[in-house]
Coordinates of C-alpha atoms in Angstrom, one line a residue:
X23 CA 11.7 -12.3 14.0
X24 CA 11.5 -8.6 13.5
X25 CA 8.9 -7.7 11.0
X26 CA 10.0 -4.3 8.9
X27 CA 9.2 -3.1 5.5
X28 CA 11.4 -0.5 4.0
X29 CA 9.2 2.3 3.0
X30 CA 6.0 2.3 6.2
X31 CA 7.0 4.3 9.3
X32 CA 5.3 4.3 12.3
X33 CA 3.6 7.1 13.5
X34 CA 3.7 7.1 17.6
X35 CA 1.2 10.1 18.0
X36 CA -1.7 8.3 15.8
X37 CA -1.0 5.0 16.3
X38 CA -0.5 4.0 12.7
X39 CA 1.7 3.3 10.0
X40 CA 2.5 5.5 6.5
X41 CA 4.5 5.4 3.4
X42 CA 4.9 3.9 0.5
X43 CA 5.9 0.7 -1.2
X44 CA 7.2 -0.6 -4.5
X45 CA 5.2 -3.2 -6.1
X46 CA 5.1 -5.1 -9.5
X47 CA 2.8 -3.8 -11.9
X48 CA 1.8 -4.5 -15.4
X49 CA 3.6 -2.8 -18.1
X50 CA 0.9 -2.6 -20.4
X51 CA -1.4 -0.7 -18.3
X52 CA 1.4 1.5 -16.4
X53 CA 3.7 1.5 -19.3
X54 CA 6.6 0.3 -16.0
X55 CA 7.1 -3.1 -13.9
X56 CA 6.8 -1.0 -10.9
X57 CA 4.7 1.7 -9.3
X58 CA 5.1 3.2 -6.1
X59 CA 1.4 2.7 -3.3
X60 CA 0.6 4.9 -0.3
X61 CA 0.2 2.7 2.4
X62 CA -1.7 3.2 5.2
X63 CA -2.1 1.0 8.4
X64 CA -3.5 1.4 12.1
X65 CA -1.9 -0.7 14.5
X66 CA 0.9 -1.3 17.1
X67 CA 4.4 -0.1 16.7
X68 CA 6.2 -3.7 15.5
X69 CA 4.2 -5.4 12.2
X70 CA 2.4 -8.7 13.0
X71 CA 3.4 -11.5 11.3
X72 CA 0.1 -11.2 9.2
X73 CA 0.5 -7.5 7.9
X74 CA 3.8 -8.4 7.2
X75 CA 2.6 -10.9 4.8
X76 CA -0.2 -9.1 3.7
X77 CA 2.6 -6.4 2.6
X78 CA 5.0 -8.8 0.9
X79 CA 2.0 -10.8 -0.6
X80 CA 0.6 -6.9 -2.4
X81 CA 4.3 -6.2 -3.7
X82 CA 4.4 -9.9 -5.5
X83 CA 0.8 -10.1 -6.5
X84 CA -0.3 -6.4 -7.3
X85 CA -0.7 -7.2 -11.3
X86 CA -2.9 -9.9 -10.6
X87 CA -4.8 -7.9 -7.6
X88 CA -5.6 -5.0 -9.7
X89 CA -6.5 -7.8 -13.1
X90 CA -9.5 -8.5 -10.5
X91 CA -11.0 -5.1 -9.3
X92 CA -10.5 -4.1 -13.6
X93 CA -12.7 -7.4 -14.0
X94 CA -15.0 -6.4 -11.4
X95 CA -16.0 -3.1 -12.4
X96 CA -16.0 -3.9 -15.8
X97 CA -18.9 -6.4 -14.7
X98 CA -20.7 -3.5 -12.9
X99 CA -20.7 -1.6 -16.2
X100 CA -22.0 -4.5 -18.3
X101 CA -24.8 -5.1 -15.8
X102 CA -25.1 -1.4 -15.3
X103 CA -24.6 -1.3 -11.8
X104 CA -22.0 2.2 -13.0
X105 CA -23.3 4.5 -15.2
X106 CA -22.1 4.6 -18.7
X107 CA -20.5 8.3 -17.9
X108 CA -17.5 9.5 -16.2
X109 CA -16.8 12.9 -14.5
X110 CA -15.3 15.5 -16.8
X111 CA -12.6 17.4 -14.2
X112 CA -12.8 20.4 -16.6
X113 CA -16.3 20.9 -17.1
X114 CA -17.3 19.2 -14.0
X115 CA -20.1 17.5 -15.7
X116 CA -20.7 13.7 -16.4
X117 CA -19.8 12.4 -20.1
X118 CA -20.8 9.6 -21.7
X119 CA -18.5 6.9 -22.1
X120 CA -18.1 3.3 -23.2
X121 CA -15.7 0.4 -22.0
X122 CA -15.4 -2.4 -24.1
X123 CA -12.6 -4.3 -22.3
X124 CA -11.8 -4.1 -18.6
X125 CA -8.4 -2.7 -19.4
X126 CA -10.2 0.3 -20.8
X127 CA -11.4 1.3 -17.0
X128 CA -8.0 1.9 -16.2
X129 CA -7.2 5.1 -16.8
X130 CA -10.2 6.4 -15.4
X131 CA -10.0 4.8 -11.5
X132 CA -7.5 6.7 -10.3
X133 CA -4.6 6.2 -8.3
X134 CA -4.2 2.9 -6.3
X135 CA -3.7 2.9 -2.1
X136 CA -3.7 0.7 0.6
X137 CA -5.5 0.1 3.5
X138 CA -3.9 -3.1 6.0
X139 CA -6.5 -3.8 8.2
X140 CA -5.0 -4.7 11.6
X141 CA -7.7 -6.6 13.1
X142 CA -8.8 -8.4 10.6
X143 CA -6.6 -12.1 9.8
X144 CA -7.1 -15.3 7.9
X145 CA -4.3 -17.6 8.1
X146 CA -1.4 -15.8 8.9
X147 CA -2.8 -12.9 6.2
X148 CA -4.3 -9.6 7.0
X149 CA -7.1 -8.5 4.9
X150 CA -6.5 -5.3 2.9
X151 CA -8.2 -2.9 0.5
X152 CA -7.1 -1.4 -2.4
X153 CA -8.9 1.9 -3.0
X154 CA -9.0 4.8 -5.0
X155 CA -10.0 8.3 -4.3
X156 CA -7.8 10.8 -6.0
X157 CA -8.0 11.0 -9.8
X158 CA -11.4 8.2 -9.7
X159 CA -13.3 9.7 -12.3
X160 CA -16.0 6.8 -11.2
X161 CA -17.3 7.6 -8.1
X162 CA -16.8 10.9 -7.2
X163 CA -17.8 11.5 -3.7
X164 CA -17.4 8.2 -1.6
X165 CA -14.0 6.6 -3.8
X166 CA -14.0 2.9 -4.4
X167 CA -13.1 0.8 -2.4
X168 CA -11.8 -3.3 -3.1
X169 CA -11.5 -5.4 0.1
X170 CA -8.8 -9.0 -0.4
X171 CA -7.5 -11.5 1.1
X172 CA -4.7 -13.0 -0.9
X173 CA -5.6 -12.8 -4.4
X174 CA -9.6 -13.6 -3.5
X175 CA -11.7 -10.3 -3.8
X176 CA -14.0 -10.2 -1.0
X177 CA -16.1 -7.2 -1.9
X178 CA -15.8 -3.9 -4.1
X179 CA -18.0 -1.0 -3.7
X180 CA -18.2 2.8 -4.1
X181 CA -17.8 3.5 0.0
X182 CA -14.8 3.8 2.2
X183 CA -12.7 0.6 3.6
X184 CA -14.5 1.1 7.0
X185 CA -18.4 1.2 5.3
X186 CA -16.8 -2.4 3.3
X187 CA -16.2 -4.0 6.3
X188 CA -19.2 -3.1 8.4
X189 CA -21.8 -4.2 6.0
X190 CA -19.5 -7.5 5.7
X191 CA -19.6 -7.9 9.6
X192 CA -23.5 -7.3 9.2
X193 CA -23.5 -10.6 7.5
X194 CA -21.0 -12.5 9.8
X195 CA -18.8 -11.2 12.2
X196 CA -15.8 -13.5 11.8
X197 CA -13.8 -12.6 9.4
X198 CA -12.3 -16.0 9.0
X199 CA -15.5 -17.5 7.6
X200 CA -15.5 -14.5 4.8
X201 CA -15.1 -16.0 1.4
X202 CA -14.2 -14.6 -2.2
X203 CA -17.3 -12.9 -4.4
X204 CA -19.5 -11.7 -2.0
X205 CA -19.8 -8.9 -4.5
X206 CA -21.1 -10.7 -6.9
X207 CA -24.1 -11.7 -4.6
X208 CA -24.4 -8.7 -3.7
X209 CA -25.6 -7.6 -7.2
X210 CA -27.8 -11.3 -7.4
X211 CA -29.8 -10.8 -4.6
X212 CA -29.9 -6.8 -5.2
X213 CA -32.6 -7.3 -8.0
X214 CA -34.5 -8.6 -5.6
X215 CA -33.8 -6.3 -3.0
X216 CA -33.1 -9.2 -0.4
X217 CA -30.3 -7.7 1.3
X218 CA -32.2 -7.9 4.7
X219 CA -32.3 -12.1 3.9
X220 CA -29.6 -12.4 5.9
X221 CA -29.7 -16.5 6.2
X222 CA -29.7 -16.2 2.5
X223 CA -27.2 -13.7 1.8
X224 CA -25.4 -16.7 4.6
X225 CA -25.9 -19.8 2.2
X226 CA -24.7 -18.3 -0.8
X227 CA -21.7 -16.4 0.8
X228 CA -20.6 -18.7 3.1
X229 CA -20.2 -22.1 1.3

Protein backbone atom coordinates (compact mmCIF):
# COMPACT_ATOMS: atom_id res chain seq x y z
CA UNK A 1 0.00 0.00 0.00
CA UNK A 2 1.34 3.49 -0.56
CA UNK A 3 0.98 5.60 2.48
CA UNK A 4 0.21 9.49 1.40
CA UNK A 5 -1.55 12.29 3.15
CA UNK A 6 -2.71 15.19 1.15
CA UNK A 7 -1.26 18.24 2.74
CA UNK A 8 2.75 16.76 4.29
CA UNK A 9 5.55 16.96 1.77
CA UNK A 10 8.69 15.52 2.02
CA UNK A 11 11.61 17.43 2.39
CA UNK A 12 14.66 15.40 0.72
CA UNK A 13 17.45 17.95 1.96
CA UNK A 14 16.33 17.51 5.87
CA UNK A 15 15.03 14.37 5.87
CA UNK A 16 11.55 15.26 7.13
CA UNK A 17 8.14 15.92 6.36
CA UNK A 18 5.94 19.47 6.52
CA UNK A 19 2.60 20.88 6.00
CA UNK A 20 -0.56 20.98 7.12
CA UNK A 21 -3.66 18.98 7.71
CA UNK A 22 -7.38 19.43 8.22
CA UNK A 23 -8.74 17.93 11.29
CA UNK A 24 -12.15 17.99 13.18
CA UNK A 25 -12.40 20.36 15.84
CA UNK A 26 -14.97 21.50 18.29
CA UNK A 27 -17.21 24.26 17.23
CA UNK A 28 -17.72 25.66 20.51
CA UNK A 29 -14.18 26.36 21.30
CA UNK A 30 -13.07 27.30 17.48
CA UNK A 31 -16.42 28.59 16.53
CA UNK A 32 -15.63 25.86 13.04
CA UNK A 33 -15.69 21.86 12.60
CA UNK A 34 -12.38 22.19 11.16
CA UNK A 35 -9.02 23.87 11.68
CA UNK A 36 -6.05 23.54 9.68
CA UNK A 37 -2.37 21.88 12.04
CA UNK A 38 1.30 22.36 10.93
CA UNK A 39 2.63 19.10 10.85
CA UNK A 40 5.97 18.31 11.31
CA UNK A 41 7.66 14.86 10.98
CA UNK A 42 11.44 13.42 10.67
CA UNK A 43 11.64 10.35 8.81
CA UNK A 44 12.07 8.41 5.48
CA UNK A 45 10.70 9.51 2.27
CA UNK A 46 7.36 6.91 2.12
CA UNK A 47 5.01 7.13 5.52
CA UNK A 48 5.15 3.93 7.67
CA UNK A 49 2.10 2.29 8.21
CA UNK A 50 2.21 3.72 11.87
CA UNK A 51 2.50 7.55 11.10
CA UNK A 52 0.06 7.04 8.60
CA UNK A 53 -2.34 6.03 11.32
CA UNK A 54 -1.10 8.25 13.68
CA UNK A 55 -2.12 11.01 11.01
CA UNK A 56 -5.62 9.70 10.14
CA UNK A 57 -6.14 8.82 13.91
CA UNK A 58 -5.24 13.14 14.82
CA UNK A 59 -7.72 14.18 11.90
CA UNK A 60 -10.74 11.92 13.43
CA UNK A 61 -9.91 12.34 17.06
CA UNK A 62 -8.45 15.97 17.45
CA UNK A 63 -11.73 17.28 19.54
CA UNK A 64 -11.28 14.64 21.93
CA UNK A 65 -7.29 15.03 21.87
CA UNK A 66 -7.26 18.58 22.63
CA UNK A 67 -10.68 17.86 25.51
CA UNK A 68 -7.60 16.04 27.33
CA UNK A 69 -4.52 18.46 27.29
CA UNK A 70 -7.66 21.37 28.31
CA UNK A 71 -8.35 18.85 31.23
CA UNK A 72 -4.77 18.54 32.03
CA UNK A 73 -3.79 21.96 32.44
CA UNK A 74 -6.76 22.90 34.00
CA UNK A 75 -5.53 20.26 36.75
CA UNK A 76 -2.16 21.94 36.89
CA UNK A 77 -3.95 25.23 37.75
CA UNK A 78 -6.21 23.78 40.40
CA UNK A 79 -3.13 22.17 42.04
CA UNK A 80 -1.03 25.17 41.22
CA UNK A 81 1.48 23.46 39.41
CA UNK A 82 0.81 27.02 36.62
CA UNK A 83 0.60 30.14 38.05
CA UNK A 84 -2.59 31.93 38.31
CA UNK A 85 -1.12 34.68 35.65
CA UNK A 86 -0.75 34.77 32.02
CA UNK A 87 1.72 36.93 29.92
CA UNK A 88 0.28 40.26 28.83
CA UNK A 89 1.85 40.55 24.92
CA UNK A 90 1.29 44.30 25.24
CA UNK A 91 2.83 45.13 28.43
CA UNK A 92 4.95 42.20 28.51
CA UNK A 93 4.21 41.60 32.09
CA UNK A 94 2.38 38.62 33.88
CA UNK A 95 -1.53 39.32 34.89
CA UNK A 96 -3.49 37.69 37.09
CA UNK A 97 -5.94 35.44 35.90
CA UNK A 98 -8.50 32.86 36.91
CA UNK A 99 -9.89 29.66 35.07
CA UNK A 100 -12.89 28.27 36.32
CA UNK A 101 -13.52 25.62 33.65
CA UNK A 102 -10.96 23.91 31.44
CA UNK A 103 -12.57 25.37 28.36
CA UNK A 104 -11.58 28.79 29.70
CA UNK A 105 -7.67 27.80 29.05
CA UNK A 106 -8.36 27.86 25.58
CA UNK A 107 -7.85 30.96 24.35
CA UNK A 108 -4.84 31.49 26.04
CA UNK A 109 -2.59 28.15 24.78
CA UNK A 110 -1.96 29.13 21.59
CA UNK A 111 -2.00 27.58 18.40
CA UNK A 112 -2.02 23.75 18.15
CA UNK A 113 1.01 21.69 15.99
CA UNK A 114 2.24 18.41 15.46
CA UNK A 115 5.09 16.53 16.15
CA UNK A 116 4.91 12.45 14.52
CA UNK A 117 7.53 10.83 16.16
CA UNK A 118 9.10 8.39 13.73
CA UNK A 119 10.72 6.07 16.04
CA UNK A 120 8.60 5.76 18.47
CA UNK A 121 5.38 2.81 17.73
CA UNK A 122 2.81 1.02 19.70
CA UNK A 123 0.67 -1.22 17.80
CA UNK A 124 0.76 -0.08 14.42
CA UNK A 125 0.50 3.80 15.94
CA UNK A 126 3.19 6.31 16.15
CA UNK A 127 3.32 8.44 19.16
CA UNK A 128 2.84 12.19 18.58
CA UNK A 129 2.79 15.49 20.45
CA UNK A 130 0.58 18.21 20.24
CA UNK A 131 2.40 21.40 21.21
CA UNK A 132 2.04 24.87 21.32
CA UNK A 133 4.48 27.66 21.06
CA UNK A 134 3.24 30.61 19.09
CA UNK A 135 0.48 32.62 20.78
CA UNK A 136 0.98 30.28 24.44
CA UNK A 137 0.44 32.92 26.70
CA UNK A 138 1.32 29.89 29.45
CA UNK A 139 4.65 29.19 29.20
CA UNK A 140 6.59 31.58 27.55
CA UNK A 141 10.01 30.46 26.88
CA UNK A 142 10.03 26.52 26.63
CA UNK A 143 6.09 26.05 24.80
CA UNK A 144 4.01 23.19 26.00
CA UNK A 145 4.30 20.31 24.99
CA UNK A 146 1.42 17.02 25.18
CA UNK A 147 2.88 13.60 24.17
CA UNK A 148 -0.22 10.69 22.92
CA UNK A 149 -0.72 7.63 21.76
CA UNK A 150 -4.21 7.22 20.54
CA UNK A 151 -6.46 9.17 22.60
CA UNK A 152 -4.20 8.16 25.96
CA UNK A 153 -2.05 11.28 27.12
CA UNK A 154 1.19 10.12 28.02
CA UNK A 155 2.73 13.23 29.45
CA UNK A 156 2.33 17.17 29.25
CA UNK A 157 4.82 19.52 30.32
CA UNK A 158 6.20 23.06 29.67
CA UNK A 159 9.54 21.69 27.51
CA UNK A 160 9.99 20.70 23.94
CA UNK A 161 8.71 17.15 22.34
CA UNK A 162 12.43 16.02 22.40
CA UNK A 163 12.93 17.13 26.54
CA UNK A 164 9.13 14.84 26.82
CA UNK A 165 10.53 12.00 25.56
CA UNK A 166 13.93 11.85 27.19
CA UNK A 167 12.81 12.18 30.61
CA UNK A 168 10.10 9.31 29.63
CA UNK A 169 13.02 7.13 28.24
CA UNK A 170 14.81 7.90 31.75
CA UNK A 171 12.07 5.85 33.19
CA UNK A 172 11.90 3.07 30.55
CA UNK A 173 13.36 2.88 27.40
CA UNK A 174 10.66 0.99 25.50
CA UNK A 175 8.27 2.91 24.43
CA UNK A 176 5.79 0.07 24.10
CA UNK A 177 5.56 -0.47 27.83
CA UNK A 178 4.65 3.56 28.19
CA UNK A 179 1.16 3.84 29.55
CA UNK A 180 -1.43 6.84 29.76
CA UNK A 181 -1.05 9.56 32.95
CA UNK A 182 2.40 9.46 33.69
CA UNK A 183 1.78 13.15 34.18
CA UNK A 184 -0.33 12.78 36.76
CA UNK A 185 2.46 10.88 38.76
CA UNK A 186 4.58 13.08 37.96
CA UNK A 187 2.93 15.76 40.04
CA UNK A 188 2.20 12.71 43.07
CA UNK A 189 5.55 11.87 43.59
CA UNK A 190 6.79 15.70 42.87
CA UNK A 191 5.63 16.66 46.44
CA UNK A 192 7.83 14.46 47.60
CA UNK A 193 10.52 15.18 45.32
CA UNK A 194 11.04 11.30 44.45
CA UNK A 195 11.62 11.73 40.90
CA UNK A 196 15.07 9.91 41.37
CA UNK A 197 12.75 6.71 42.78
CA UNK A 198 12.99 5.32 39.72
CA UNK A 199 11.50 1.66 40.75
CA UNK A 200 8.81 3.70 42.09
CA UNK A 201 8.09 6.10 39.46
CA UNK A 202 8.14 2.07 37.64
CA UNK A 203 5.24 0.52 39.76
CA UNK A 204 2.96 3.32 39.50
CA UNK A 205 3.55 4.06 35.70
CA UNK A 206 3.91 0.88 34.49
CA UNK A 207 0.94 -1.18 35.63
Amino acid sequence: MNYSIDGLEYYEELGEWGGYITVKCSQSLFNKDEISLGVYMKGTERLTEAEYNAINHIKINFPVIYEKILKGLYEWYKREYIPSEIFDEDTSDFIPVKFNCYEDIHRYIGTPNIEILHEYTKEDNAYFSIYFYDNCLLSIEHGLTALFHKNNMIDIDAADTEAVVNFLEYYEEDCTLWEKDFWLIKWELGKDESFDDVDLIREKWLK
